[in-house]
Short mmCIF file of C-alpha atoms in Angstrom, two decimals:
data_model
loop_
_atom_site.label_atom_id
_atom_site.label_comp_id
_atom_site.label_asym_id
_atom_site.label_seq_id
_atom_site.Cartn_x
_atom_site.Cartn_y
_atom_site.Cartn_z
CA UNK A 1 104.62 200.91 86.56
CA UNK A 2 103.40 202.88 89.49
CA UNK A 3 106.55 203.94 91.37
CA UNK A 4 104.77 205.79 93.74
CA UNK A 5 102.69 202.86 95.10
CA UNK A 6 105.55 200.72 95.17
CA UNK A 7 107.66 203.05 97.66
CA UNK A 8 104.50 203.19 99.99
CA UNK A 9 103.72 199.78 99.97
CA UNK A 10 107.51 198.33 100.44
CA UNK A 11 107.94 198.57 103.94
CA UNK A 12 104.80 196.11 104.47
CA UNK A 13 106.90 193.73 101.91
CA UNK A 14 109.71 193.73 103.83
CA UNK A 15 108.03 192.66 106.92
CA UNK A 16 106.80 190.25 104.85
CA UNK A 17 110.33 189.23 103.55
CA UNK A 18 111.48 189.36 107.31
CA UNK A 19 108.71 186.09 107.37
CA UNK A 20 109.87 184.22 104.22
CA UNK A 21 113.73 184.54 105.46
CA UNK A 22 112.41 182.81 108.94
CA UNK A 23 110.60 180.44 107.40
CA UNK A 24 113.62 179.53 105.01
CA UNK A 25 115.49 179.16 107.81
CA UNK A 26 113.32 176.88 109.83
CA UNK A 27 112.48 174.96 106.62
CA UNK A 28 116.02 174.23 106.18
CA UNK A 29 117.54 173.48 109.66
CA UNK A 30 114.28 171.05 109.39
CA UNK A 31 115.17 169.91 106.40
CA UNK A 32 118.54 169.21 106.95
CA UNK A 33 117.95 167.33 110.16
CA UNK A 34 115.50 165.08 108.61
CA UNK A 35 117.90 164.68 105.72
CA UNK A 36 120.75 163.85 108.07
CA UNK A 37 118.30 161.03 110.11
CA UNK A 38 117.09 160.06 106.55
CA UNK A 39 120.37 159.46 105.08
CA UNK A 40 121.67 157.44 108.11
CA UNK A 41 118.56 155.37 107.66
CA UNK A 42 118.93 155.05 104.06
CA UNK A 43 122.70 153.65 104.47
CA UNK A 44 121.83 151.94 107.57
CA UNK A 45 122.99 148.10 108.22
CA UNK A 46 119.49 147.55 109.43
CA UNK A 47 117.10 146.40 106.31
CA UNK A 48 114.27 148.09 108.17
CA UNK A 49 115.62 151.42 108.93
CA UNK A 50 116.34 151.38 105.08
CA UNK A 51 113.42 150.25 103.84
CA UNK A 52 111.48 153.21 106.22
CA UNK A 53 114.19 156.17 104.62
CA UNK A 54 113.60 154.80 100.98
CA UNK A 55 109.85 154.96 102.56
CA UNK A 56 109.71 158.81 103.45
CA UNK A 57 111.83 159.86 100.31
CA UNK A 58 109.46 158.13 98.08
CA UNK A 59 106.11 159.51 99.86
CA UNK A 60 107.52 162.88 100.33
CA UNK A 61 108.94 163.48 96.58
CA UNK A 62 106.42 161.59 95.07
CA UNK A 63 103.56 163.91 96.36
CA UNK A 64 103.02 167.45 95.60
CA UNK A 65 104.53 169.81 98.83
CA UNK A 66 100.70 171.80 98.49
CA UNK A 67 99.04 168.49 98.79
CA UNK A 68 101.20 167.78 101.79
CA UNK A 69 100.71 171.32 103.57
CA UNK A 70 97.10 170.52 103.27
CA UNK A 71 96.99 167.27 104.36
CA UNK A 72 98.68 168.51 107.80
CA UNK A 73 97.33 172.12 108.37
CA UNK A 74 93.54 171.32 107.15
CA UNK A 75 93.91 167.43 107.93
CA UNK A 76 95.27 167.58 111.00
CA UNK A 77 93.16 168.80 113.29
CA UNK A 78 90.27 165.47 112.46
CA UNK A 79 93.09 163.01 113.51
CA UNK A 80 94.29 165.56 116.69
CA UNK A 81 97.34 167.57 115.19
CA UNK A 82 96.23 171.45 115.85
CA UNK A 83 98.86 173.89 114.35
CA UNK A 84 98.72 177.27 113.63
CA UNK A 85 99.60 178.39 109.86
CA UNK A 86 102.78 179.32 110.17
CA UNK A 87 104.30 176.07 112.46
CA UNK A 88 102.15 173.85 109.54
CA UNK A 89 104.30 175.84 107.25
CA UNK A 90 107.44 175.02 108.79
CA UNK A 91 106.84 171.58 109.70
CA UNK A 92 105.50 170.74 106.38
CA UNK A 93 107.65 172.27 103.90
CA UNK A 94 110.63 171.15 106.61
CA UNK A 95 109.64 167.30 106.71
CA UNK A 96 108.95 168.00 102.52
CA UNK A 97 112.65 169.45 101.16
CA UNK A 98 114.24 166.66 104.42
CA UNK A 99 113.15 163.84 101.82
CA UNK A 100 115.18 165.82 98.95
CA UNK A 101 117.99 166.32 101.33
CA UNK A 102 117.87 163.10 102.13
CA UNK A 103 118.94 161.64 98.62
CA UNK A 104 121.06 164.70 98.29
CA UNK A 105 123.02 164.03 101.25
CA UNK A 106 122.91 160.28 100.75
CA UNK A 107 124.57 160.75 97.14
CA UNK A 108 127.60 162.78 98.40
CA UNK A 109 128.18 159.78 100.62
CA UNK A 110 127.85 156.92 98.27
CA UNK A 111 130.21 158.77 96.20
CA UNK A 112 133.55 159.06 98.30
CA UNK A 113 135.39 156.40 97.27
CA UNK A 114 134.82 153.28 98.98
CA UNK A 115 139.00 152.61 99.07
CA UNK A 116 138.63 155.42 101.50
CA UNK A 117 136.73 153.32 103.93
CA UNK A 118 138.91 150.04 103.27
CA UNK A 119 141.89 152.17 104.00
CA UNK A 120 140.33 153.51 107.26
CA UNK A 121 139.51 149.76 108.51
CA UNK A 122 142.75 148.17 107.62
CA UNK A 123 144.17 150.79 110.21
CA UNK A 124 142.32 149.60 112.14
CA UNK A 125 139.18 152.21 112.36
CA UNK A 126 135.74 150.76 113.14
CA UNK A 127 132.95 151.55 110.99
CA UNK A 128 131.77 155.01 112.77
CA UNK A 129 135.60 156.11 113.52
CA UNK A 130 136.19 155.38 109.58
CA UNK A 131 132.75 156.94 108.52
CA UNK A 132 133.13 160.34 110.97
CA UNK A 133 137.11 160.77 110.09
CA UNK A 134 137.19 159.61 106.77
CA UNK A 135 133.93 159.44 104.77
CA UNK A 136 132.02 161.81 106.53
CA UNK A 137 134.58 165.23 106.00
CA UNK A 138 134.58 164.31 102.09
CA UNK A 139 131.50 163.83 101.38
CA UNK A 140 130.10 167.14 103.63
CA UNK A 141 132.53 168.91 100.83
CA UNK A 142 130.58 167.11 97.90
CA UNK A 143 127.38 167.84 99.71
CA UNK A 144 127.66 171.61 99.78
CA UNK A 145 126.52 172.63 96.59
CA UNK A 146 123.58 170.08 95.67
CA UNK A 147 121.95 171.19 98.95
CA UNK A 148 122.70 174.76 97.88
CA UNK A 149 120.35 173.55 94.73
CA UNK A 150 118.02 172.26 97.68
CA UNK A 151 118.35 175.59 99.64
CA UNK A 152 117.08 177.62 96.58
CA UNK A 153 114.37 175.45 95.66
CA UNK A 154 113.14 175.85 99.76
CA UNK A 155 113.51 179.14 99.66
CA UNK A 156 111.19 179.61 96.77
CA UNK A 157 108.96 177.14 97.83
CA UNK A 158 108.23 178.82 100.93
CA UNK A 159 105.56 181.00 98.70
CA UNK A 160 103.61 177.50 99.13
CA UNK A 161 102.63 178.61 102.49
CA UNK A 162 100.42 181.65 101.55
CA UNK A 163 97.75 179.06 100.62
CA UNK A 164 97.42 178.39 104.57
CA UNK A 165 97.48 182.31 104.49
CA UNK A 166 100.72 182.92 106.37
CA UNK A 167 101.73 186.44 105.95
CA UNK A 168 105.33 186.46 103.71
CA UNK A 169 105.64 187.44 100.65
CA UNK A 170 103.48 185.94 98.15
CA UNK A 171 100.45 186.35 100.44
CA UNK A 172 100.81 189.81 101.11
CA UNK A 173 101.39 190.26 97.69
CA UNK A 174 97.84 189.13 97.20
CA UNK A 175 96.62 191.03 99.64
CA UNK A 176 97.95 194.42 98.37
CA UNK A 177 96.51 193.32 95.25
CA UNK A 178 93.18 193.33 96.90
CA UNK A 179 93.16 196.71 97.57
CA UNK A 180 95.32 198.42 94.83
CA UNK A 181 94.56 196.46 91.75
CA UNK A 182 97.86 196.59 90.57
CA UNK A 183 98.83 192.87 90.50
CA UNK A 184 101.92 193.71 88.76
CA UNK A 185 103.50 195.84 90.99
CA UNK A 186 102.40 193.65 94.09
CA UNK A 187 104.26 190.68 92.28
CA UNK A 188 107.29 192.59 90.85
CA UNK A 189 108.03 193.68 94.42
CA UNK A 190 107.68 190.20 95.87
CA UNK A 191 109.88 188.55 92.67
CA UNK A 192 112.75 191.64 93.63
CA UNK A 193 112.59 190.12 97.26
CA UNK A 194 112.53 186.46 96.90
CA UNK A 195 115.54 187.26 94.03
CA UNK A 196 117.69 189.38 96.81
CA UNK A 197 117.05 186.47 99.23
CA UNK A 198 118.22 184.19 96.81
CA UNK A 199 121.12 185.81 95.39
CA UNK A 200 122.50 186.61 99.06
CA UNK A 201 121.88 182.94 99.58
CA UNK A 202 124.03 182.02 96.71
CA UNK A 203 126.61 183.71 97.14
CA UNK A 204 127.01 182.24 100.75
CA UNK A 205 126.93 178.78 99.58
CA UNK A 206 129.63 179.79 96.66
CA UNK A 207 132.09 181.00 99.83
CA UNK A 208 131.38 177.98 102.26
CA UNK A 209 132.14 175.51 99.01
CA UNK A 210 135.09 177.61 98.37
CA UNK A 211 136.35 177.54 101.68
CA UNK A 212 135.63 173.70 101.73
CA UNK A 213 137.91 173.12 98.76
CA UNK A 214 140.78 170.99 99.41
CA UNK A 215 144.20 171.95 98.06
CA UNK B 1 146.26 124.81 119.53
CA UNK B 2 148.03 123.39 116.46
CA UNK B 3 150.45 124.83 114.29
CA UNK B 4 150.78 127.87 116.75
CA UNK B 5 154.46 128.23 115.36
CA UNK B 6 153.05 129.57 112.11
CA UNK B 7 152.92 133.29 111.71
CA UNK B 8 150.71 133.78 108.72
CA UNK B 9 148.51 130.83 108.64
CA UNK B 10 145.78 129.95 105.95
CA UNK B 11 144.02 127.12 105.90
CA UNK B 12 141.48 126.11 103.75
CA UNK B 13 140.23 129.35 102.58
CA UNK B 14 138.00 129.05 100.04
CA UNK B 15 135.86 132.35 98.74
CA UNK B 16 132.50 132.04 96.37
CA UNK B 17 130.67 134.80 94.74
CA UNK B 18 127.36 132.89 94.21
CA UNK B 19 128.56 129.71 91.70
CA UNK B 20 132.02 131.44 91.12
CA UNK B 21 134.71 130.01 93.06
CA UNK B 22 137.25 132.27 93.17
CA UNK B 23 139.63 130.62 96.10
CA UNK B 24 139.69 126.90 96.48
CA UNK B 25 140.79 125.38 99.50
CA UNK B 26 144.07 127.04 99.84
CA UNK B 27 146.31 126.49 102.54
CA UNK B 28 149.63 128.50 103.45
CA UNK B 29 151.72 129.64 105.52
CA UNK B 30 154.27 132.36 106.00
CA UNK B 31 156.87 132.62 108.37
CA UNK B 32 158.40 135.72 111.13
CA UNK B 33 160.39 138.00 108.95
CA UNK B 34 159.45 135.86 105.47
CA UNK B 35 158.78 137.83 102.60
CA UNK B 36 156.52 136.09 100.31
CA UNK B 37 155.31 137.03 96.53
CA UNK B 38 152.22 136.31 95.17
CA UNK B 39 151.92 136.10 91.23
CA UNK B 40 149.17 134.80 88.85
CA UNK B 41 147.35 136.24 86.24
CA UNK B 42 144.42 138.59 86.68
CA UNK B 43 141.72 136.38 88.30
CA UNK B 44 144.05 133.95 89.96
CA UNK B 45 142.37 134.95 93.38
CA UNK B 46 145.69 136.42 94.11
CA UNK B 47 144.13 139.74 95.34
CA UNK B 48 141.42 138.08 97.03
CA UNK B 49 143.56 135.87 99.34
CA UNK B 50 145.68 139.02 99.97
CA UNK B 51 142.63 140.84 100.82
CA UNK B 52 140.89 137.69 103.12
CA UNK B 53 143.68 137.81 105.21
CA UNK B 54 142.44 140.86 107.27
CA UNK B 55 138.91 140.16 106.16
CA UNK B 56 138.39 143.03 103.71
CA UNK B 57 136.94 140.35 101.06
CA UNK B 58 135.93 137.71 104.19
CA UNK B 59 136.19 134.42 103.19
CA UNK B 60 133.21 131.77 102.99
CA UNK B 61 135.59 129.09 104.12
CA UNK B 62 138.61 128.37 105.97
CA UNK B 63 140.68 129.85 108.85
CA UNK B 64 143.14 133.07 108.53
CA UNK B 65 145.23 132.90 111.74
CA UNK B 66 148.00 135.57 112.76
CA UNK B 67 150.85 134.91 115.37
CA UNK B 68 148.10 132.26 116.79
CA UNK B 69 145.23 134.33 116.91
CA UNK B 70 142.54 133.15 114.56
CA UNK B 71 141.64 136.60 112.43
CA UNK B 72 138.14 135.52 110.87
CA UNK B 73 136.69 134.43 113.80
CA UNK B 74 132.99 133.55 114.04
CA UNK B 75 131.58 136.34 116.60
CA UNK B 76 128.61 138.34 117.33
CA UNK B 77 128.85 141.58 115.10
CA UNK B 78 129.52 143.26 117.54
CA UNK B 79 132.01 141.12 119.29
CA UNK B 80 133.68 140.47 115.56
CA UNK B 81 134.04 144.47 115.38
CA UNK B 82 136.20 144.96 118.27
CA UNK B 83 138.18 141.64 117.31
CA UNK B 84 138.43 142.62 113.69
CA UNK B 85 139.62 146.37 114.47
CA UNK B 86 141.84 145.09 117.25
CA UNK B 87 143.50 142.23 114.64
CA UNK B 88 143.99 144.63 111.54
CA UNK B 89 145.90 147.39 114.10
CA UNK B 90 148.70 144.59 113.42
CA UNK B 91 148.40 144.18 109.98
CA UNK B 92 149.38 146.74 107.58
CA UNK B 93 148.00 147.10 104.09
CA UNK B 94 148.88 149.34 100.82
CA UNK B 95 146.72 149.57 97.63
CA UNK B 96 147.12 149.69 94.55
CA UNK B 97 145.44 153.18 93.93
CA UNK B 98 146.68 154.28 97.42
CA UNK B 99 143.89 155.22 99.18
CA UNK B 100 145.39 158.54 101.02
CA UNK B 101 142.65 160.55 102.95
CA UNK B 102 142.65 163.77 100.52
CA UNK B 103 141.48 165.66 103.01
CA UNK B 104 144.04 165.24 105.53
CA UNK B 105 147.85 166.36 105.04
CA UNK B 106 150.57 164.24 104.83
CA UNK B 107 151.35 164.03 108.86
CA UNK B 108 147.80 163.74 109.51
CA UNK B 109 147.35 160.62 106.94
CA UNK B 110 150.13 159.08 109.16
CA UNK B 111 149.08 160.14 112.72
CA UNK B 112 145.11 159.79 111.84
CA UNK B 113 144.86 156.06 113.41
CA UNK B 114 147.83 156.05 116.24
CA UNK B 115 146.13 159.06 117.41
CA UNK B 116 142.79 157.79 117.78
CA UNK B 117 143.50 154.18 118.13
CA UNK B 118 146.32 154.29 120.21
CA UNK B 119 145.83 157.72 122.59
CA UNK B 120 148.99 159.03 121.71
CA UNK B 121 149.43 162.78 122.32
CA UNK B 122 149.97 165.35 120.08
CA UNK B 123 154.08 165.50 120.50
CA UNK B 124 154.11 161.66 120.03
CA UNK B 125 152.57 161.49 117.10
CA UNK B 126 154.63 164.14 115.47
CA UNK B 127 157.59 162.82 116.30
CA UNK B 128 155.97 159.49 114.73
CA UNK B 129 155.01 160.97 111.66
CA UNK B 130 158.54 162.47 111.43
CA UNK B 131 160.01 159.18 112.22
CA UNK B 132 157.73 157.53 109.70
CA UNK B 133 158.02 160.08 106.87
CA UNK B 134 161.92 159.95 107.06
CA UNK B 135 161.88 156.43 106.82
CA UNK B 136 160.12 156.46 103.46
CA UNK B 137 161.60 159.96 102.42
CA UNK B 138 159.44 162.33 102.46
CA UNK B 139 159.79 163.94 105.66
CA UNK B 140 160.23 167.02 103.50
CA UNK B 141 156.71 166.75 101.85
CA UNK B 142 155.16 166.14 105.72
CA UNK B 143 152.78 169.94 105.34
CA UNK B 144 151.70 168.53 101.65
CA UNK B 145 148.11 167.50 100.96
CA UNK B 146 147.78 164.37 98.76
CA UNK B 147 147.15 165.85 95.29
CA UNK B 148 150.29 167.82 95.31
CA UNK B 149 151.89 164.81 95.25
CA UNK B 150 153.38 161.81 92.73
CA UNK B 151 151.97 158.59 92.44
CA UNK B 152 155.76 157.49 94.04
CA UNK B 153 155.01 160.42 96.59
CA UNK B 154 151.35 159.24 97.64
CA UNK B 155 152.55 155.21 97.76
CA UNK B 156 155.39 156.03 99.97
CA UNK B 157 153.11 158.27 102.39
CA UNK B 158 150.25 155.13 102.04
CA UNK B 159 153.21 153.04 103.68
CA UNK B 160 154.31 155.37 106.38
CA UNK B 161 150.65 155.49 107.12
CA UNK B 162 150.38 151.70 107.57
CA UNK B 163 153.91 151.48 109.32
CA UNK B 164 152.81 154.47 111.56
CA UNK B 165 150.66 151.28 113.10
CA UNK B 166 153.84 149.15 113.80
CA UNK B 167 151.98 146.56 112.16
CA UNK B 168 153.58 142.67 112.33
CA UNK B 169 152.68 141.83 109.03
CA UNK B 170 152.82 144.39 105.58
CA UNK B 171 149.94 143.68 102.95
CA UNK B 172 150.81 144.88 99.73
CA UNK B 173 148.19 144.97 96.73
CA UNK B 174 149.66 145.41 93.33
CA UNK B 175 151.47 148.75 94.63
CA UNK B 176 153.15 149.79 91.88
CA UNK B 177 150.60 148.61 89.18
CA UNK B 178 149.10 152.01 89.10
CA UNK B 179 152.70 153.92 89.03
CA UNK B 180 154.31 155.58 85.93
CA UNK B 181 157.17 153.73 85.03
CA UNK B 182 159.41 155.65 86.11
CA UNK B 183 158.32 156.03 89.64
CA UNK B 184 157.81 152.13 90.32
CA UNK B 185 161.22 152.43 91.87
CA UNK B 186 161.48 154.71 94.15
CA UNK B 187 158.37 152.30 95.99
CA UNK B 188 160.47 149.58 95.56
CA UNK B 189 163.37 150.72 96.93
CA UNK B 190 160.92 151.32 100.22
CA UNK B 191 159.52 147.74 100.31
CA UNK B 192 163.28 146.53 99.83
CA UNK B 193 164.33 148.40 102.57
CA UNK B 194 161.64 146.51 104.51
CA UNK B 195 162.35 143.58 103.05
CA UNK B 196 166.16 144.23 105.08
CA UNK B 197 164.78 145.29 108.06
CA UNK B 198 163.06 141.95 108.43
CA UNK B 199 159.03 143.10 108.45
CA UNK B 200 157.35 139.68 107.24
CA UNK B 201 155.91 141.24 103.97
CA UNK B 202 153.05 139.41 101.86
CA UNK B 203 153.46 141.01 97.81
CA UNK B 204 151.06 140.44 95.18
CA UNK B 205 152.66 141.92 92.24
CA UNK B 206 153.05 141.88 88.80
CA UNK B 207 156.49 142.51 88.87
CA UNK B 208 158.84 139.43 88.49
CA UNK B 209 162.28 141.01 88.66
CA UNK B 210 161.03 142.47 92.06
CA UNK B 211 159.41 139.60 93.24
CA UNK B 212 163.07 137.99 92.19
CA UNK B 213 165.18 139.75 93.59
CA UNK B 214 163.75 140.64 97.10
CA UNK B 215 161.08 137.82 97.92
CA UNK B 216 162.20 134.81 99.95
CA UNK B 217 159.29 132.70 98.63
CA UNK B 218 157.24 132.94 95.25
CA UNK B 219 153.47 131.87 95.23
CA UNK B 220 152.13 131.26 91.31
CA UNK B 221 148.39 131.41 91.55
CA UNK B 222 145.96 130.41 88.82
CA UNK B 223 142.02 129.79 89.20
CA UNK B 224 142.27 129.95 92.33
CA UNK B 225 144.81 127.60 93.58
CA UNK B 226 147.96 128.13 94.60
CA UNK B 227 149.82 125.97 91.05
CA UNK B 228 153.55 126.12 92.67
CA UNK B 229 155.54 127.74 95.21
CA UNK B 230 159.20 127.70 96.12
CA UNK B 231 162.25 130.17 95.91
CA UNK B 232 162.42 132.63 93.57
CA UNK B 233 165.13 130.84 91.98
CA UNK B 234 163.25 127.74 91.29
CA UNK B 235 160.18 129.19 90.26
CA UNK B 236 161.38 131.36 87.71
CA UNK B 237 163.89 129.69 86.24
CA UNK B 238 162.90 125.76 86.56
CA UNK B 239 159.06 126.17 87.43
CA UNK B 240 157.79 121.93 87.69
CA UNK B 241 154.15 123.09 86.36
CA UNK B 242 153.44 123.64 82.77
CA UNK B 243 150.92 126.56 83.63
CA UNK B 244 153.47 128.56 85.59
CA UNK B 245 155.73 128.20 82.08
CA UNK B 246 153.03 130.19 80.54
CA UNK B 247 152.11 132.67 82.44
CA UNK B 248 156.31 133.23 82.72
CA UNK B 249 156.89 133.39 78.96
CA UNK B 250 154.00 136.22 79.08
CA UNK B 251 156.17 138.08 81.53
CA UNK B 252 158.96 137.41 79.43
CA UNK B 253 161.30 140.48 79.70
CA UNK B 254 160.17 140.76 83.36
CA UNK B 255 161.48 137.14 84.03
CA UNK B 256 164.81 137.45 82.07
CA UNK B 257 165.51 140.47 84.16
CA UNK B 258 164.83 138.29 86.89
CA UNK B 259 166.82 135.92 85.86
CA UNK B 260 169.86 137.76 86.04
#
């Protein structure tokens, strides 16, 4: 292992980790918005707003994330979408882990008990007041740590983007590689970065669902 | 209007699941201040009927009607919701499994829906849940969350949440079938003192010497229909109907106790 290279080269990684931690971000506050609209539709009283969440989920899980990237950063400009790499990246990748968040969040509301709601109603609670007071505070609890799993996943996935040569990590990883040769460093470097991201990540998650614990 | 006089009145309800009839044209009615029981055997309808009467299992025929308002009334969704919410503000309902709001402490299960519902402020609906909480006795458990609590502990709270409402008319599903032993009578020591302070109470229970000893009016419910009704005194001890025999020698011990 070539020490040396790797303390001249890591300042050029973490400006490159500085652009996978934004586009987590993005990704995710994406994500989580879609999932959030896509849940709603998926539970929705309206047989058409169902049948269009159980629409995206199954498109957007049932389709490789690449495929999709490509699809809107190559594909988009013939039918009038013109992005730049990195707003593909976040849109793409956003719209992709929203379908996963969708069943995720979806789950953790199925799964509060439904004597919950009765007992909101029979005090006389409409459906939102019983689903905003009631359902909604338990199953945000249950949610936290599947969309942690979510979270992770997105953050790794975000390497998907250096195919539409955005400049994080993996890409400038291959680009180093270009002009050192030393693929394993280049990588090794990346891998310590994406695994500090993740950990930090983690650990946040592990608080918030702590904190969230009921007595 | 007809029959305006009638508190609790059912008429005709009748409830299908597809081909399975579960309530067939029943008709009842409960008076102000009556405390009723409703027994049968599991799958008499008996929960069902409890449940149609604020339209948590809405029945597919038949009228529900409370202090002369008609509770299932056939309304736009919309329309129905504001009814429907409106309606079950008066009527009061405990479950068997309880059905506390874990996340919320004790005062807040109670103050939860007067707060909202009713626009009380913060001082009023402390001094409710205080009120409410004393009432059932445990005023002293008011900071608790639900799962430091007994099953007794939770089913008291469940009905200082409902009373909380001043409701007209107390529901009561099967509330102590999910108790320990022990603890079924620290409940029923609640619903008696209820039961003396005149709330019109409708009981489906399993519990005969209860049902014997507070309820004004026994309903035995089979397949259901409502098989024979009268005073608990009648019912138990010289029930007319061969099928209400039955199901009373299965509750044996429960009926000699009741009995007494």
């Amino acid at each position: 292992m070539d020490f040396e290279l790797i303390l001249r080269v890591y300042p050029y990684f973490l400006e490159a980790a500085v652009v996978t931690i934004e586009l987590s971000v993005l990704t995710i506050l994406l994500g989580l918005a879609c999932g959030a609209l896509g849940a709603a539709a998926r539970l929705s009283r309206f047989a058409l707003l169902r049948f269009l969440g159980a629409a995206y989920v199954s498109v957007f899980r049932g389709t490789p994330a690449l495929i999709q990237l490509f699809i809107l950063y190559f594909g988009g400009p013939q039918i009038g979408i013109q992005l730049d790499a990195f707003e593909a990246g976040v849109i793409g990748l956003g719209v992709n882990i929203g379908a996963y968040m969708t069943e995720t969040m979806r789950g953790a509301i199925v799964s509060v008990d439904h004597g919950q709601t009765e007992a909101a109603r029979t005090l006389g609670l409409s459906r939102a007041q019983a689903f905003r007071k009631v359902t909604l505070p338990q199953a945000m609890r249950l949610m936290i740590r599947p969309l942690g799993v979510n979270i992770n996943a997105q953050i790794k996935g975000t390497a998907l983007v250096a195919a539409i040569s955005v400049v994080e990590l993996t890409y400038t990883a291959q680009r180093y590689i270009g002009s050192t040769y030393k693929p394993f460093e280049m990588f090794f470097i990346a891998g310590i970065l994406y695994m500090i991201i993740i950990t930090v990540t983690g650990k946040g998650i592990a608080f918030l669902d702590r904190k969230a614990r009921l007595p | 209007m007809t029959e305006a006089n009638k508190f609790v009145d059912i008429r005709h309800a009748q409830k299908s699941y597809g081909e399975l009839e579960v309530l067939k044209d029943i008709s009842l009615s409960v008076d102000r201040g009556e405390i009723v029981a409703i027994i049968g055997p599991s799958g008499s309808g008996k929960s069902t009927l409890l449940r149609a009467i604020n339209d948590l299992d809405p029945l597919t025929g038949g009228e529900v009607w409370l202090d002369g308002v008609q509770i299932n009334k056939d309304l736009p969704y919309r329309q129905y919701e504001k009814h429907i919410n409106a309606m079950r503000q008066q009527v009061g309902m405990v479950f068997q499994h309880f059905n506390l709001f874990p996340h919320l402490s004790v005062r807040d299960n109670v103050t939860m829906a007067p707060k909202m519902l009713k626009g009380i402020s913060d001082a009023e609906a402390n001094a409710l849940a205080e009120e409410q909480l004393k009432h059932v006795g445990m005023l002293e458990r008011i900071d608790y969350f639900p799962s430091q609590l007994s099953g007794g502990q939770k089913q008291r709270v469940a009905i200082a949440r409902a009373l909380a409402m001043k409701p007209k008319l107390m529901l009561f599903d099967e509330a102590t079938s999910a108790l320990d032993p022990e603890l079924v009578e620290e409940v029923n020591l609640v619903m008696k003192r209820l039961a003396e302070e005149h709330m019109t109470m409708i009981i489906v229970t399993h519990e005969m010497d209860f049902a014997a000893s507070v309820c004004d009016r026994v309903i035995f419910m089979d397949k259901g229909v409502v098989v024979e009704e009268g005073p608990p005194s009648v019912v138990f001890q010289n029930p007319t109907e061969e099928r209400t025999r039955e199901f009373l020698r299965k509750h044996l011990s429960q009926y000699a106790e009741g009995a007494k």
